[in-house]
PDB file of C-alpha atoms in Angstrom:
ATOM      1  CA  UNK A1450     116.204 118.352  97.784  1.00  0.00           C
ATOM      2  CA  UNK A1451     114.135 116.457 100.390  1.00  0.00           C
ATOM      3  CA  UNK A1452     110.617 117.463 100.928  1.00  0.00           C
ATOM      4  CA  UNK A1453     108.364 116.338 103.995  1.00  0.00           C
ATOM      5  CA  UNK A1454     104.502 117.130 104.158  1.00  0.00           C
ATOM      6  CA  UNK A1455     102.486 116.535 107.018  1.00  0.00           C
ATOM      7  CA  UNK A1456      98.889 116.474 106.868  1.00  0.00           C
ATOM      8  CA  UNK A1457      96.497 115.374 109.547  1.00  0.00           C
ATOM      9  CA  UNK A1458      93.588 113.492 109.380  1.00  0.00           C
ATOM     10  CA  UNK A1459      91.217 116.246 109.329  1.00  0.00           C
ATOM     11  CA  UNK A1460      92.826 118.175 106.674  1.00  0.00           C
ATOM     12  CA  UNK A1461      93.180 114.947 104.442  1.00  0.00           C
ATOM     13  CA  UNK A1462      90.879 112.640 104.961  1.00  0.00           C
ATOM     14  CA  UNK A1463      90.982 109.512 102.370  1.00  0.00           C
ATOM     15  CA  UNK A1464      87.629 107.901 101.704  1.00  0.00           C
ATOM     16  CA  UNK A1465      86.300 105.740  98.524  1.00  0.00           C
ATOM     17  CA  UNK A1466      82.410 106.378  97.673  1.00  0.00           C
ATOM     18  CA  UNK A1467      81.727 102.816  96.721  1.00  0.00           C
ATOM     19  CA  UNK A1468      82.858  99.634  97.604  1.00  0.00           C
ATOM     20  CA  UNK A1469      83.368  98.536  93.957  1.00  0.00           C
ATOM     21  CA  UNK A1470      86.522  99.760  91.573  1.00  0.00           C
ATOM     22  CA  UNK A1471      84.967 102.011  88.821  1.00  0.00           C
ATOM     23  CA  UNK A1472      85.887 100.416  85.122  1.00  0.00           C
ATOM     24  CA  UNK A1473      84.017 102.544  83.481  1.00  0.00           C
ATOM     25  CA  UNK A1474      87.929 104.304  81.676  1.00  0.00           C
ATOM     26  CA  UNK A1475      89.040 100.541  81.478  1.00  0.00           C
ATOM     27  CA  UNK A1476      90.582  99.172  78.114  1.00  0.00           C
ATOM     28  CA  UNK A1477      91.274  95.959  77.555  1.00  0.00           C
ATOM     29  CA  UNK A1478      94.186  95.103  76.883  1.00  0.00           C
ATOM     30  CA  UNK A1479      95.683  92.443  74.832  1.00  0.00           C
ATOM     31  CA  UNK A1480      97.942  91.063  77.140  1.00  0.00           C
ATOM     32  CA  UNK A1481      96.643  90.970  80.185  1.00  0.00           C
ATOM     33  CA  UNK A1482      93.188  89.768  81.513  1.00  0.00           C
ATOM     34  CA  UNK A1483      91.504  91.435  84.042  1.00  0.00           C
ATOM     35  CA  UNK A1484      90.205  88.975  86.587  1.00  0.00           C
ATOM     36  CA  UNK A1485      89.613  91.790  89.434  1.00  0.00           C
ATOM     37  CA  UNK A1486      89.501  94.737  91.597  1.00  0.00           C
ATOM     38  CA  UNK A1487      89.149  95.474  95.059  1.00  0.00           C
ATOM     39  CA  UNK A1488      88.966  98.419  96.781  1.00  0.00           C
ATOM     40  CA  UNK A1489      90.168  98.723 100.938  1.00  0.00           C
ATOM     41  CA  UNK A1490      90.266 101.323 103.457  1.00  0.00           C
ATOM     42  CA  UNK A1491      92.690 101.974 105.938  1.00  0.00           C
ATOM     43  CA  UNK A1492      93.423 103.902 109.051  1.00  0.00           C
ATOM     44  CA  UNK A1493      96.654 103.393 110.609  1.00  0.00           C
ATOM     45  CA  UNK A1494      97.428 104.960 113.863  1.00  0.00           C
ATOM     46  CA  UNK A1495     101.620 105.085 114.440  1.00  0.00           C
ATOM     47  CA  UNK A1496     102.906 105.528 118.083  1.00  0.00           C
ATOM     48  CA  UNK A1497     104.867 108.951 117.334  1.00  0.00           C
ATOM     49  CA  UNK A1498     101.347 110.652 116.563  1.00  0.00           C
ATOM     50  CA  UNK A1499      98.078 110.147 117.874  1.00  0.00           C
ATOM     51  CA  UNK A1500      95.873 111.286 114.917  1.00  0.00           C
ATOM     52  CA  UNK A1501      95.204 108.938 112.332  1.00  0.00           C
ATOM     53  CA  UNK A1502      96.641 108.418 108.710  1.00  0.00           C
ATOM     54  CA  UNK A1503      94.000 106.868 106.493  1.00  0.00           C
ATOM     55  CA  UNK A1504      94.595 105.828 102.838  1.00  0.00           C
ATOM     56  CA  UNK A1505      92.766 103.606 100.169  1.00  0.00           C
ATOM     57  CA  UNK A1506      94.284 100.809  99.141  1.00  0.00           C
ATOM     58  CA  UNK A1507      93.081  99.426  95.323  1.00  0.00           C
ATOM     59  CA  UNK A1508      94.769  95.758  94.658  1.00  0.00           C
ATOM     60  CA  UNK A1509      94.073  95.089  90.372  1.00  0.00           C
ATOM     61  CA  UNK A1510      94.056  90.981  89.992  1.00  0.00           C
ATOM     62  CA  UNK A1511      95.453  90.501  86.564  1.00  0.00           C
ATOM     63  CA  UNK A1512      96.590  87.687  84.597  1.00  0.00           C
ATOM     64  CA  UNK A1513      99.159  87.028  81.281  1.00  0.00           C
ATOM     65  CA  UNK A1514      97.094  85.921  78.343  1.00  0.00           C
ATOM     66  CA  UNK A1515      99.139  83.207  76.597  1.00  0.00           C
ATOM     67  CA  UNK A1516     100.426  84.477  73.044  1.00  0.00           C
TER      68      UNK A1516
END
């Protein structure tokens, strides 16, 4: 079964209230370091539809710890 949803910028709109990745739930893990986290906004606009389709973006910069 294939689903489609459609929801338009004013019933969904995407936002992040800080600038800075919360880490406050964050364990540490013992393989992986975490070296950071970013957090980015987006609005695209495609040319089949003229309202806008935001999302948030979060990139995690990790690294292997050696063993």
């Amino acid at each position: 079964m294939i689903s489609l949803f459609k929801f338009y910028f004013r019933q969904v709109d995407v936002t992040n209230r800080t600038t800075e990745v919360d880490l406050s739930n964050y364990i540490s893990s013992g393989e992986w370091e975490l070296l950071g986290a970013e957090l980015q906004r987006n609005v695209v606009y495609y040319s089949c539809c003229p309202e806008p389709f935001p999302d948030v973006t979060i990139t995690l910069i990790i690294r292997r710890k050696t063993l």
